Amino acid sequence: APSLGAAPAQLRLQRHHLRAVRQHRPPAPPRRPEPRGSGPAVPSPPARGRSPSKARGPRRAAPHSRRDSTASLRTTGEEGDAGTVDKHSVEVTNCFSVPHNESEDEVAVDMEFAKNMYELHKKVSPSEIILGWYATGHDITEHSVLIHEYYSREAHNPIHLTVDTSLQNSRMSIKAYVSAPMGVPGKTMGVMFTPLTVKYVYYDTERIGVDLIMKTCFSPNRVIGLSSDLQQVGSASARIQDTLTMVLQYAEDVLSGKVAADNTVGRFLMDLINQVPKISPEDFETMLNSNINDLLMVTYLANLTQSQIALNEKLLSL
Amino acid sequence: MASRKEGSGSAGAASALQGQRQSRRCGGLGRQASADRRAVQYQMEMMRSLRHVNIDHLHVGWYQSTYYGSFVTRALLDSQFSYQHAIEESVVLIYDPIKTAQGSLSLKAYRLTPKLMEVCKEKDFSPEALKKANIAYENMFEEVPIVIKNSYLINVMLWELEKKSAVADRHELLSLASSNHLGKSLQLLMDRVDEMSQDIVKYNTYLRNVSKQQQQKHQYQQRRQQENIQRQSRGEPPLPEEDINKLFKPPQPPPRMESLLIAGQINTYCQNIKEFNAQNLGKLFMAQALQDYNN
């Protein structure tokens, strides 16, 4: 099994002295919200030409790793980030997985592999830096401390992300931590993992892709196809209809006294109703007609062009 | 394969897909507009690393981003041909970020038809060869329907994401402000049509030159014959037969591939415009219904 570059004996020694302690405190300042990219089923190319702090990339699902005996299922990987680290927040945009081995006594991470992958990624997006590492699994174990210490050499104040693929509590909880030293100075020191708030941020095009992928959640064999023109308009309007029904239901409830009236919601509803523009019927007719005429003309021209090139094709083959 | 820069002003990225007939993973190849060797090396390294962590590492194709659907170029044809030659089932995914920003994911998969593969293999793009192969611009690419399939774990994660990140729906698909997009598409279409007409003019001049040459050859032959008859009647030896072909060099036939590509591109533009128009008409009628209800 590939093992750490440094002498394994040294690591085992350190293990006796370090103790990982989990602290369940409410997230204290400095807060570091972390955005997250979208799911991997349909790959989305990273947006180029944007400012570095906003570029994102696809997040890949971590495969199972090789392990021996007892340790819980874990995979580890590294995370990269594009652009600068803000004072209060850090953006994770990309990740790749690194094989490692865990046993009772020691943990071995393939550092060569990690370095290679990082180099390859740098070739594609040169502004990516390593931010931290992730592991699949529910808890933070002692091995995490070791790996975290290794990554603190790679990145400044690395972040540790856990993704619970074993679905404890029937949720796939995703948590993030930073490490902080603790203990009595002079005696044995420990490492504490402080939780961070995690936020997911999408940009517009990404969100559209994610919405599409979400639809597989509703189909029986998790398969969907891409729909075409009018169907999309149809489904979008169906969605609006659903939300409108909910709003109507709420209004009825308030009127019949079932739900207490809320002023803010009322104001939003007023805004909503006033959004439909009030135009005199004649003006609207003229606008509508001119738009429809434009569209019809363009369709006619497109058809004409298509028939022209078809004709050209036929003439050529004579 | 070397990646490409594409479109007017901004860059699109071409990149490699991996996975078993279903693309599972995408690696970006970045903007290396140069050497194939570096790109190939990157690919080999990447595949090896992926194999190491047990991810599907079979090369399935490549993707390219494009603007307004302008992807039918010689470069794409060449790349796709080399991919398809090496791997039987490779596809090229065309992703349009502008159309996607308008509300619906625009992702299409294409492969070259077998007929076109034959022609590309011969590398003979003269008019006669194309006529023999009977290729029209419609038979160049065949579209492969895309189906998205998720694993259960990914579905769980998607539910998590939905709970955690309450992003309001923006409904860009239902927006009525579409003239910008339409204007740009029409502009591109007009450019292509101009190119096409130039191409046709070139081809016509070529045909005219060929027929003129035929006539000249004919006349020359006739004159020769007449002279020979005259000489014979005078008793002189006939003039030697000269090689006609050396005297009248046939003009070069213009390559037909360009015009096929342009025709294909025009076709794609028209399809996209028609689809876009259909959506907009629907939206306009909905707006009308809303206003009628108000009044």
Coordinates of C-alpha atoms in Angstrom, one line a residue:
Chain A
A1 CA 0.0 0.0 0.0
P2 CA 1.3 3.4 -0.7
S3 CA 2.4 5.1 2.4
L4 CA 3.3 8.6 3.5
G5 CA 6.6 10.0 2.4
A6 CA 7.7 10.8 5.9
A7 CA 8.7 7.9 8.1
P8 CA 5.7 6.0 9.3
A9 CA 7.3 5.5 12.7
Q10 CA 7.3 9.2 13.3
L11 CA 3.6 9.4 12.6
R12 CA 2.7 6.6 14.9
L13 CA 4.6 8.4 17.6
Q14 CA 2.7 11.5 17.1
R15 CA -0.6 9.7 17.3
H16 CA -0.2 9.1 21.0
H17 CA 0.2 12.7 21.7
L18 CA -2.6 14.1 19.6
R19 CA -6.1 13.6 20.5
A20 CA -9.0 14.7 18.3
V21 CA -11.8 16.2 20.2
R22 CA -15.0 17.2 18.7
Q23 CA -16.7 20.3 20.1
H24 CA -20.3 20.9 19.5
R25 CA -20.4 24.6 19.9
P26 CA -22.6 27.0 18.0
P27 CA -20.5 28.4 15.2
A28 CA -18.6 31.4 16.7
P29 CA -17.0 34.2 14.8
P30 CA -15.0 34.3 12.6
R31 CA -17.8 32.8 10.5
R32 CA -16.7 31.2 7.2
P33 CA -19.5 30.4 4.9
E34 CA -18.6 28.0 2.2
P35 CA -20.4 27.7 -1.1
R36 CA -20.7 24.5 -2.9
G37 CA -21.1 23.5 -6.5
S38 CA -23.7 21.3 -8.1
G39 CA -24.1 17.6 -8.6
P40 CA -22.0 15.7 -11.1
A41 CA -24.4 13.8 -13.3
V42 CA -24.3 16.3 -16.0
P43 CA -21.0 17.9 -16.2
S44 CA -21.0 21.7 -16.5
P45 CA -17.9 23.3 -17.9
P46 CA -16.3 25.9 -15.6
A47 CA -17.1 29.4 -16.6
R48 CA -14.2 31.1 -18.2
G49 CA -13.7 34.8 -18.6
R50 CA -15.1 35.6 -15.2
S51 CA -13.2 37.1 -12.3
P52 CA -11.3 34.4 -10.5
S53 CA -13.1 34.7 -7.2
K54 CA -16.3 33.6 -8.9
A55 CA -15.3 30.8 -11.1
R56 CA -16.7 27.4 -10.3
G57 CA -16.3 23.9 -11.3
P58 CA -18.1 20.6 -11.0
R59 CA -17.9 18.7 -7.8
R60 CA -17.3 15.0 -8.4
A61 CA -18.6 12.2 -6.2
A62 CA -15.9 10.4 -4.3
P63 CA -15.5 6.8 -5.1
H64 CA -15.0 4.1 -2.5
S65 CA -11.4 3.8 -1.4
R66 CA -9.4 0.8 -0.5
R67 CA -9.3 0.1 3.2
D68 CA -8.5 -2.7 5.5
S69 CA -10.2 -4.0 8.7
T70 CA -11.9 -1.8 11.0
A71 CA -12.1 1.8 10.0
S72 CA -15.4 3.1 8.9
L73 CA -15.9 3.7 5.2
R74 CA -13.9 6.7 4.3
T75 CA -12.6 8.3 1.2
T76 CA -10.4 11.3 1.3
G77 CA -9.7 13.9 -1.2
E78 CA -8.5 17.3 -1.7
E79 CA -10.3 20.4 -2.5
G80 CA -9.2 23.3 -4.5
D81 CA -10.5 26.8 -4.8
A82 CA -10.3 29.4 -7.5
G83 CA -9.2 32.8 -6.5
T84 CA -8.5 34.6 -3.3
V85 CA -9.7 33.7 0.1
D86 CA -11.9 36.3 1.5
K87 CA -11.5 37.3 5.1
H88 CA -14.7 35.6 6.2
S89 CA -15.5 33.1 3.6
V90 CA -13.9 30.6 1.4
E91 CA -15.2 29.2 -1.8
V92 CA -14.8 25.5 -2.7
T93 CA -15.3 25.0 -6.4
N94 CA -13.6 21.8 -7.3
C95 CA -12.3 18.6 -5.8
F96 CA -10.6 15.3 -6.7
S97 CA -10.1 12.2 -4.7
V98 CA -7.0 10.6 -3.4
P99 CA -6.6 7.0 -2.5
H100 CA -5.6 6.2 1.0
N101 CA -5.5 3.3 3.4
E102 CA -6.6 3.2 6.9
S103 CA -6.0 0.7 9.6
E104 CA -6.1 0.6 13.4
D105 CA -2.6 2.1 13.8
E106 CA -1.8 4.1 10.9
V107 CA -3.1 5.9 7.9
A108 CA -1.4 6.2 4.6
V109 CA -2.2 8.7 1.9
D110 CA -0.8 8.6 -1.6
M111 CA 0.9 11.9 -1.7
E112 CA 2.5 11.4 -5.1
F113 CA -0.9 10.9 -6.5
A114 CA -2.2 14.0 -4.8
K115 CA 0.6 16.1 -6.1
N116 CA 0.2 14.8 -9.6
M117 CA -3.5 15.4 -9.7
Y118 CA -3.0 18.9 -8.4
E119 CA -0.5 19.6 -11.1
L120 CA -2.9 18.4 -13.7
H121 CA -5.7 20.5 -12.4
K122 CA -3.4 23.5 -12.3
K123 CA -2.8 23.1 -16.0
V124 CA -6.5 23.5 -16.7
S125 CA -7.3 26.2 -14.2
P126 CA -4.1 27.9 -12.9
S127 CA -5.8 29.9 -10.3
E128 CA -6.8 27.0 -8.2
I129 CA -5.2 26.5 -4.8
I130 CA -5.6 23.7 -2.4
L131 CA -8.1 24.7 0.3
G132 CA -8.3 21.6 2.4
W133 CA -9.6 18.1 2.2
Y134 CA -12.8 16.1 2.4
A135 CA -13.6 12.7 3.8
T136 CA -16.8 10.6 3.4
G137 CA -18.1 9.3 6.7
H138 CA -19.9 10.5 9.7
D139 CA -17.3 11.3 12.3
I140 CA -14.0 12.8 12.8
T141 CA -11.6 10.2 13.8
E142 CA -8.0 10.3 15.0
H143 CA -6.8 9.7 11.5
S144 CA -8.4 12.9 10.5
V145 CA -6.0 14.8 12.8
L146 CA -3.0 13.3 11.0
I147 CA -4.3 14.0 7.6
H148 CA -5.3 17.4 8.6
E149 CA -1.9 18.1 9.9
Y150 CA -0.4 17.0 6.6
Y151 CA -2.7 19.3 4.7
S152 CA -1.9 22.2 7.0
R153 CA 1.5 22.0 5.3
E154 CA -0.1 22.3 1.9
A155 CA -2.6 25.0 2.6
H156 CA -2.9 27.8 5.0
N157 CA -5.4 26.9 7.7
P158 CA -7.0 24.0 5.8
I159 CA -10.7 23.2 5.9
H160 CA -11.9 19.7 6.6
L161 CA -15.3 18.7 5.0
T162 CA -17.2 15.6 5.9
V163 CA -19.8 14.1 3.6
D164 CA -21.9 11.5 5.3
T165 CA -22.5 8.9 2.6
S166 CA -23.5 6.3 5.2
L167 CA -26.6 8.3 5.6
Q168 CA -26.8 8.3 9.4
N169 CA -30.0 10.0 10.7
S170 CA -31.3 9.4 7.2
R171 CA -29.6 12.5 6.0
M172 CA -26.5 13.1 4.0
S173 CA -25.1 15.7 6.3
I174 CA -22.3 17.8 5.0
K175 CA -20.2 19.6 7.6
A176 CA -17.1 21.7 7.5
Y177 CA -14.4 22.2 10.2
V178 CA -11.3 24.1 10.8
S179 CA -8.8 23.0 13.3
A180 CA -7.6 24.8 16.4
P181 CA -5.1 23.8 19.0
M182 CA -6.3 23.3 22.5
G183 CA -5.1 22.1 25.8
V184 CA -2.9 23.1 28.6
P185 CA 0.3 24.7 27.4
G186 CA 3.3 22.7 28.4
K187 CA 1.4 19.5 28.7
T188 CA -0.1 17.3 26.0
M189 CA -1.8 19.5 23.3
G190 CA -4.8 18.5 21.4
V191 CA -6.5 19.6 18.3
M192 CA -10.1 20.7 18.2
F193 CA -12.2 20.8 15.1
T194 CA -14.5 23.8 15.1
P195 CA -17.5 23.6 12.9
L196 CA -18.2 26.2 10.2
T197 CA -21.4 27.3 8.6
V198 CA -21.8 25.9 5.1
K199 CA -23.8 27.7 2.4
Y200 CA -24.5 26.6 -1.1
V201 CA -24.2 29.1 -3.8
Y202 CA -25.0 28.7 -7.4
Y203 CA -24.7 31.0 -10.4
D204 CA -27.6 31.2 -12.8
T205 CA -26.6 28.8 -15.5
E206 CA -25.5 26.3 -12.9
R207 CA -28.8 26.5 -11.2
I208 CA -30.6 25.7 -14.3
G209 CA -28.6 22.6 -14.8
V210 CA -29.1 21.5 -11.2
D211 CA -32.9 22.0 -11.6
L212 CA -32.9 19.7 -14.5
I213 CA -30.9 17.0 -12.7
M214 CA -33.2 17.3 -9.7
K215 CA -36.0 16.0 -11.9
T216 CA -34.5 12.6 -11.8
C217 CA -35.5 12.4 -8.2
F218 CA -39.1 12.2 -9.3
S219 CA -38.9 9.6 -12.0
P220 CA -39.1 5.9 -11.1
N221 CA -35.9 4.7 -12.7
R222 CA -34.0 8.0 -12.1
V223 CA -33.8 8.7 -15.8
I224 CA -34.9 11.9 -17.6
G225 CA -34.5 13.2 -21.1
L226 CA -34.0 16.7 -22.3
S227 CA -37.3 18.3 -23.4
S228 CA -37.7 20.6 -26.3
D229 CA -39.1 24.1 -26.9
L230 CA -42.8 24.4 -26.1
Q231 CA -42.6 21.6 -23.5
Q232 CA -40.2 23.7 -21.5
V233 CA -42.5 26.7 -21.5
G234 CA -45.3 24.4 -20.6
S235 CA -43.5 22.9 -17.6
A236 CA -42.3 26.4 -16.4
S237 CA -45.8 27.7 -16.5
A238 CA -47.1 24.6 -14.7
R239 CA -44.6 25.4 -11.9
I240 CA -45.9 28.9 -11.6
Q241 CA -49.4 27.6 -11.5
D242 CA -48.5 25.4 -8.6
T243 CA -47.0 28.2 -6.6
L244 CA -50.0 30.4 -7.4
T245 CA -52.3 27.7 -6.1
M246 CA -50.3 27.7 -2.8
V247 CA -50.5 31.5 -2.6
L248 CA -54.3 31.4 -3.2
Q249 CA -54.7 28.7 -0.6
Y250 CA -52.8 30.9 1.9
A251 CA -55.1 33.9 1.1
E252 CA -58.2 31.7 1.6
D253 CA -56.8 30.5 4.9
V254 CA -56.2 34.0 6.1
L255 CA -59.6 35.2 5.0
S256 CA -61.4 32.3 6.8
G257 CA -59.3 33.0 9.9
K258 CA -57.4 29.8 9.9
V259 CA -54.0 31.5 9.7
A260 CA -53.0 34.8 11.3
A261 CA -52.5 37.6 8.8
D262 CA -48.9 38.6 8.3
N263 CA -48.2 42.1 7.1
T264 CA -45.0 41.3 5.2
V265 CA -46.6 38.5 3.3
G266 CA -49.5 40.8 2.5
R267 CA -47.1 43.4 1.1
F268 CA -45.4 40.8 -1.1
L269 CA -48.8 39.8 -2.4
M270 CA -49.6 43.3 -3.2
D271 CA -46.3 43.6 -5.1
L272 CA -47.1 40.5 -7.0
I273 CA -50.5 41.6 -8.1
N274 CA -49.2 45.0 -9.2
Q275 CA -46.6 43.3 -11.3
V276 CA -49.0 42.6 -14.1
P277 CA -48.6 45.8 -16.1
K278 CA -51.8 47.9 -16.6
I279 CA -51.8 48.9 -20.2
S280 CA -54.8 50.2 -22.2
P281 CA -56.2 47.4 -24.4
E282 CA -55.4 49.1 -27.7
D283 CA -51.8 49.7 -26.8
F284 CA -51.4 46.2 -25.7
E285 CA -53.0 44.9 -28.9
T286 CA -50.6 46.9 -31.0
M287 CA -47.6 45.7 -29.0
L288 CA -48.7 42.1 -29.1
N289 CA -49.5 42.3 -32.8
S290 CA -46.1 43.8 -33.7
N291 CA -44.2 41.3 -31.7
I292 CA -46.2 38.4 -33.2
N293 CA -45.6 39.8 -36.6
D294 CA -41.9 40.0 -36.0
L295 CA -41.7 36.4 -34.8
L296 CA -43.8 35.2 -37.7
M297 CA -41.6 37.0 -40.2
V298 CA -38.4 35.6 -38.7
T299 CA -39.9 32.1 -38.8
Y300 CA -40.9 32.6 -42.4
L301 CA -37.4 33.8 -43.3
A302 CA -35.8 30.8 -41.5
N303 CA -38.0 28.4 -43.5
L304 CA -37.2 30.2 -46.7
T305 CA -33.5 30.0 -46.0
Q306 CA -33.7 26.3 -45.3
S307 CA -35.6 25.6 -48.5
Q308 CA -33.0 27.7 -50.4
I309 CA -30.1 25.6 -49.2
A310 CA -32.1 22.4 -49.9
L311 CA -32.6 23.7 -53.4
N312 CA -28.9 24.5 -53.8
E313 CA -28.1 21.0 -52.7
K314 CA -30.4 19.5 -55.3
L315 CA -29.0 21.7 -58.0
L316 CA -25.4 20.7 -57.2
S317 CA -26.1 17.1 -57.5
L318 CA -27.6 17.4 -60.9
Chain B
M1 CA -7.1 16.4 -28.6
A2 CA -6.0 20.0 -28.7
S3 CA -8.6 22.3 -27.3
R4 CA -10.1 25.2 -29.3
K5 CA -10.9 28.8 -28.9
E6 CA -14.3 29.5 -30.4
G7 CA -16.6 32.3 -31.2
S8 CA -16.2 36.0 -31.5
G9 CA -14.1 37.4 -28.7
S10 CA -14.8 35.0 -25.9
A11 CA -13.4 31.6 -25.5
G12 CA -15.1 28.2 -25.4
A13 CA -13.4 25.3 -23.9
A14 CA -13.1 21.9 -25.5
S15 CA -12.5 19.1 -23.2
A16 CA -12.5 15.3 -22.8
L17 CA -15.3 13.1 -21.5
Q18 CA -14.7 9.9 -19.7
G19 CA -17.2 7.2 -18.9
Q20 CA -18.8 4.1 -20.4
R21 CA -20.9 5.3 -23.2
Q22 CA -22.6 7.4 -20.5
S23 CA -20.3 10.3 -19.8
R24 CA -19.6 10.4 -16.2
R25 CA -16.9 12.8 -15.7
C26 CA -15.5 15.8 -17.5
G27 CA -12.0 17.1 -17.3
G28 CA -11.3 20.5 -18.7
L29 CA -8.5 20.8 -21.2
G30 CA -8.2 24.5 -20.8
R31 CA -7.0 27.0 -23.3
Q32 CA -4.0 25.3 -24.7
A33 CA -4.4 26.4 -28.3
S34 CA -1.2 24.7 -29.1
A35 CA 0.6 21.4 -29.2
D36 CA -1.3 18.2 -29.3
R37 CA 1.5 16.5 -27.5
R38 CA 0.9 18.4 -24.2
A39 CA -2.8 17.8 -24.4
V40 CA -2.3 14.1 -25.1
Q41 CA 0.0 13.8 -22.2
Y42 CA -2.5 15.6 -19.9
Q43 CA -5.1 13.2 -21.0
M44 CA -3.0 10.1 -20.4
E45 CA -2.0 11.3 -16.9
M46 CA -5.6 12.2 -16.0
M47 CA -6.9 8.8 -17.2
R48 CA -4.2 7.0 -15.3
S49 CA -5.0 8.9 -12.1
L50 CA -8.7 8.3 -12.5
R51 CA -8.1 4.6 -13.0
H52 CA -6.2 4.7 -9.7
V53 CA -9.1 5.8 -7.8
N54 CA -11.5 3.5 -9.5
I55 CA -13.5 6.0 -11.5
D56 CA -14.6 5.0 -15.0
H57 CA -11.8 5.9 -17.2
L58 CA -12.9 5.0 -20.7
H59 CA -12.7 7.9 -23.1
V60 CA -16.1 8.6 -24.5
G61 CA -15.8 11.8 -26.4
W62 CA -15.3 15.5 -25.9
Y63 CA -17.4 18.6 -25.3
Q64 CA -17.3 22.0 -26.7
S65 CA -19.1 25.1 -25.7
T66 CA -20.5 27.4 -28.3
Y67 CA -22.5 30.6 -28.8
Y68 CA -25.9 30.6 -30.5
G69 CA -25.3 27.2 -31.9
S70 CA -22.3 28.1 -34.2
F71 CA -20.4 24.9 -34.0
V72 CA -20.3 23.4 -37.5
T73 CA -16.8 24.2 -38.4
R74 CA -14.0 22.4 -40.1
A75 CA -12.1 22.2 -36.8
L76 CA -15.0 20.4 -35.1
L77 CA -15.3 18.0 -38.1
D78 CA -11.6 17.1 -37.9
S79 CA -11.6 16.6 -34.2
Q80 CA -14.7 14.5 -34.2
F81 CA -13.4 12.5 -37.1
S82 CA -10.2 11.7 -35.3
Y83 CA -12.1 10.8 -32.1
Q84 CA -14.6 8.7 -33.9
H85 CA -11.8 7.0 -35.9
A86 CA -10.1 6.0 -32.7
I87 CA -13.1 5.2 -30.6
E88 CA -16.2 3.9 -32.3
E89 CA -18.9 5.4 -30.2
S90 CA -17.4 8.8 -29.4
V91 CA -19.7 11.8 -29.4
V92 CA -19.2 15.5 -29.2
L93 CA -21.4 17.4 -26.6
I94 CA -22.3 20.9 -27.6
Y95 CA -23.2 23.1 -24.7
D96 CA -24.6 26.6 -25.2
P97 CA -24.2 28.7 -22.1
I98 CA -26.2 31.6 -23.6
K99 CA -29.2 29.5 -24.4
T100 CA -28.9 27.8 -21.0
A101 CA -29.0 31.2 -19.3
Q102 CA -32.3 31.8 -20.9
G103 CA -33.9 29.1 -18.8
S104 CA -33.3 25.6 -20.2
L105 CA -30.2 23.5 -20.4
S106 CA -29.0 23.4 -23.9
L107 CA -26.9 20.3 -24.4
K108 CA -26.8 18.3 -27.6
A109 CA -24.8 15.3 -28.6
Y110 CA -23.6 14.7 -32.2
R111 CA -21.7 12.1 -34.1
L112 CA -20.6 11.9 -37.7
T113 CA -22.8 9.8 -40.0
P114 CA -21.1 6.7 -41.4
K115 CA -21.2 8.2 -44.9
L116 CA -19.3 11.3 -43.8
M117 CA -16.8 9.1 -42.0
E118 CA -16.1 7.3 -45.3
V119 CA -15.6 10.6 -47.1
C120 CA -13.3 11.9 -44.4
K121 CA -11.3 8.8 -44.5
E122 CA -10.6 9.2 -48.2
K123 CA -9.8 12.9 -47.6
D124 CA -11.2 13.5 -51.0
F125 CA -13.5 16.5 -50.9
S126 CA -13.9 17.2 -54.6
P127 CA -17.4 17.6 -56.0
E128 CA -17.3 14.3 -57.8
A129 CA -16.5 12.3 -54.7
L130 CA -19.2 14.1 -52.7
K131 CA -21.7 13.5 -55.4
K132 CA -20.8 9.9 -55.5
A133 CA -21.2 9.6 -51.7
N134 CA -24.5 11.4 -52.0
I135 CA -24.0 13.5 -48.9
A136 CA -26.4 16.3 -48.2
Y137 CA -25.9 18.8 -45.4
E138 CA -28.6 17.0 -43.5
N139 CA -26.6 13.8 -43.5
M140 CA -23.5 15.2 -41.9
F141 CA -24.2 14.9 -38.2
E142 CA -26.6 12.7 -36.5
E143 CA -28.0 13.8 -33.2
V144 CA -27.8 11.4 -30.3
P145 CA -30.6 11.8 -27.7
I146 CA -29.4 12.6 -24.2
V147 CA -30.7 10.9 -21.2
I148 CA -29.7 11.9 -17.7
K149 CA -29.4 9.2 -15.1
N150 CA -28.5 9.6 -11.5
S151 CA -27.4 7.2 -8.8
Y152 CA -29.3 7.0 -5.6
L153 CA -26.6 8.6 -3.6
I154 CA -26.6 11.6 -5.9
N155 CA -30.4 11.9 -5.5
V156 CA -29.9 12.0 -1.8
M157 CA -27.4 14.7 -2.1
L158 CA -29.7 16.7 -4.4
W159 CA -32.5 16.6 -1.8
E160 CA -30.0 17.8 0.8
L161 CA -29.0 20.7 -1.5
E162 CA -32.5 21.6 -2.1
K163 CA -33.3 21.7 1.6
K164 CA -30.3 23.7 2.5
S165 CA -30.1 26.3 -0.3
A166 CA -33.5 27.9 -0.7
V167 CA -32.7 29.7 -4.0
A168 CA -35.7 31.4 -5.4
D169 CA -36.8 30.3 -8.8
R170 CA -36.1 32.9 -11.4
H171 CA -38.2 31.8 -14.2
E172 CA -36.0 33.2 -16.9
L173 CA -37.6 30.8 -19.4
L174 CA -40.9 32.8 -19.2
S175 CA -39.3 36.2 -19.8
L176 CA -40.5 38.1 -22.8
A177 CA -37.4 40.0 -23.4
S178 CA -36.0 38.1 -26.3
S179 CA -35.1 40.5 -29.1
N180 CA -31.4 40.6 -28.2
H181 CA -30.9 36.9 -28.6
L182 CA -32.9 36.8 -31.7
G183 CA -31.0 39.8 -33.2
K184 CA -27.7 38.2 -32.6
S185 CA -28.8 34.9 -34.1
L186 CA -30.1 36.6 -37.2
Q187 CA -26.8 38.5 -37.5
L188 CA -24.9 35.3 -37.5
L189 CA -27.3 33.7 -39.9
M190 CA -26.9 36.6 -42.3
D191 CA -23.1 36.3 -42.2
R192 CA -23.3 32.7 -43.0
V193 CA -25.7 33.3 -45.9
D194 CA -23.2 35.8 -47.3
E195 CA -20.4 33.3 -47.1
M196 CA -22.7 30.7 -48.8
S197 CA -23.5 33.0 -51.7
Q198 CA -19.8 33.8 -52.2
D199 CA -19.1 30.1 -52.3
I200 CA -21.9 29.5 -54.8
V201 CA -20.5 32.3 -57.0
K202 CA -17.1 30.6 -56.9
Y203 CA -18.6 27.3 -57.9
N204 CA -20.5 28.8 -60.7
T205 CA -17.4 30.5 -62.2
Y206 CA -15.6 27.1 -61.9
L207 CA -18.4 25.4 -63.9
R208 CA -18.4 28.2 -66.5
N209 CA -14.7 27.9 -66.9
V210 CA -14.9 24.1 -67.3
S211 CA -17.5 24.5 -70.0
K212 CA -15.6 27.2 -71.8
Q213 CA -12.6 25.0 -71.8
Q214 CA -14.5 22.2 -73.3
Q215 CA -15.6 24.4 -76.1
Q216 CA -12.1 25.6 -76.7
K217 CA -10.9 22.0 -76.8
H218 CA -13.6 21.2 -79.3
Q219 CA -12.7 24.1 -81.5
Y220 CA -9.1 23.3 -81.4
Q221 CA -9.7 19.7 -82.4
Q222 CA -11.9 20.9 -85.3
R223 CA -9.3 23.3 -86.5
R224 CA -6.7 20.7 -86.4
Q225 CA -8.8 18.3 -88.4
Q226 CA -9.5 20.9 -91.0
E227 CA -5.9 21.8 -91.3
N228 CA -5.0 18.2 -91.7
I229 CA -7.5 17.7 -94.5
Q230 CA -6.2 20.8 -96.2
R231 CA -2.6 19.6 -95.9
Q232 CA -3.5 16.2 -97.2
S233 CA -5.2 17.8 -100.2
R234 CA -2.0 19.7 -100.8
G235 CA 0.1 16.7 -100.4
E236 CA 2.0 17.8 -97.3
P237 CA 2.4 15.6 -94.2
P238 CA -0.2 16.0 -91.6
L239 CA 0.6 18.0 -88.4
P240 CA 1.6 15.9 -85.5
E241 CA -1.1 15.1 -82.9
E242 CA -0.5 17.2 -79.9
D243 CA -1.6 16.3 -76.5
I244 CA -4.7 18.3 -75.9
N245 CA -4.6 18.0 -72.2
K246 CA -1.2 19.8 -72.0
L247 CA -2.5 22.7 -73.9
F248 CA -5.7 23.1 -72.0
K249 CA -5.0 22.7 -68.3
P250 CA -8.3 21.9 -66.5
P251 CA -9.2 24.4 -63.8
Q252 CA -9.0 23.4 -60.2
P253 CA -12.4 22.3 -58.8
P254 CA -13.1 24.2 -55.6
P255 CA -13.4 22.1 -52.4
R256 CA -17.0 21.4 -51.6
M257 CA -16.5 20.6 -47.9
E258 CA -16.7 24.3 -47.0
S259 CA -20.0 24.8 -48.6
L260 CA -21.4 21.6 -47.0
L261 CA -20.3 22.9 -43.6
I262 CA -21.8 26.3 -44.2
A263 CA -25.1 24.7 -45.4
G264 CA -25.1 22.6 -42.2
Q265 CA -24.4 25.6 -40.0
I266 CA -27.2 27.6 -41.7
N267 CA -29.5 24.7 -41.1
T268 CA -28.7 24.6 -37.4
Y269 CA -29.2 28.3 -37.1
C270 CA -32.6 28.1 -38.7
Q271 CA -33.6 25.2 -36.5
N272 CA -32.6 27.1 -33.4
I273 CA -34.4 30.3 -34.5
K274 CA -37.6 28.4 -35.3
E275 CA -37.5 26.7 -31.9
F276 CA -36.9 30.0 -30.1
N277 CA -39.7 31.6 -32.0
A278 CA -42.1 28.9 -31.1
Q279 CA -41.4 29.4 -27.4
N280 CA -41.8 33.2 -27.7
L281 CA -45.1 32.9 -29.6
G282 CA -46.3 30.7 -26.7
K283 CA -45.2 33.2 -24.2
L284 CA -46.8 36.1 -26.0
F285 CA -50.2 34.3 -26.2
M286 CA -50.0 33.7 -22.5
A287 CA -49.3 37.4 -21.8
Q288 CA -52.3 38.2 -24.0
A289 CA -54.5 35.8 -22.0
L290 CA -53.3 37.5 -18.7
Q291 CA -54.2 41.0 -20.1
D292 CA -57.6 39.9 -21.3
Y293 CA -58.4 38.5 -17.9
N294 CA -57.4 41.8 -16.4
N295 CA -59.7 43.8 -18.6

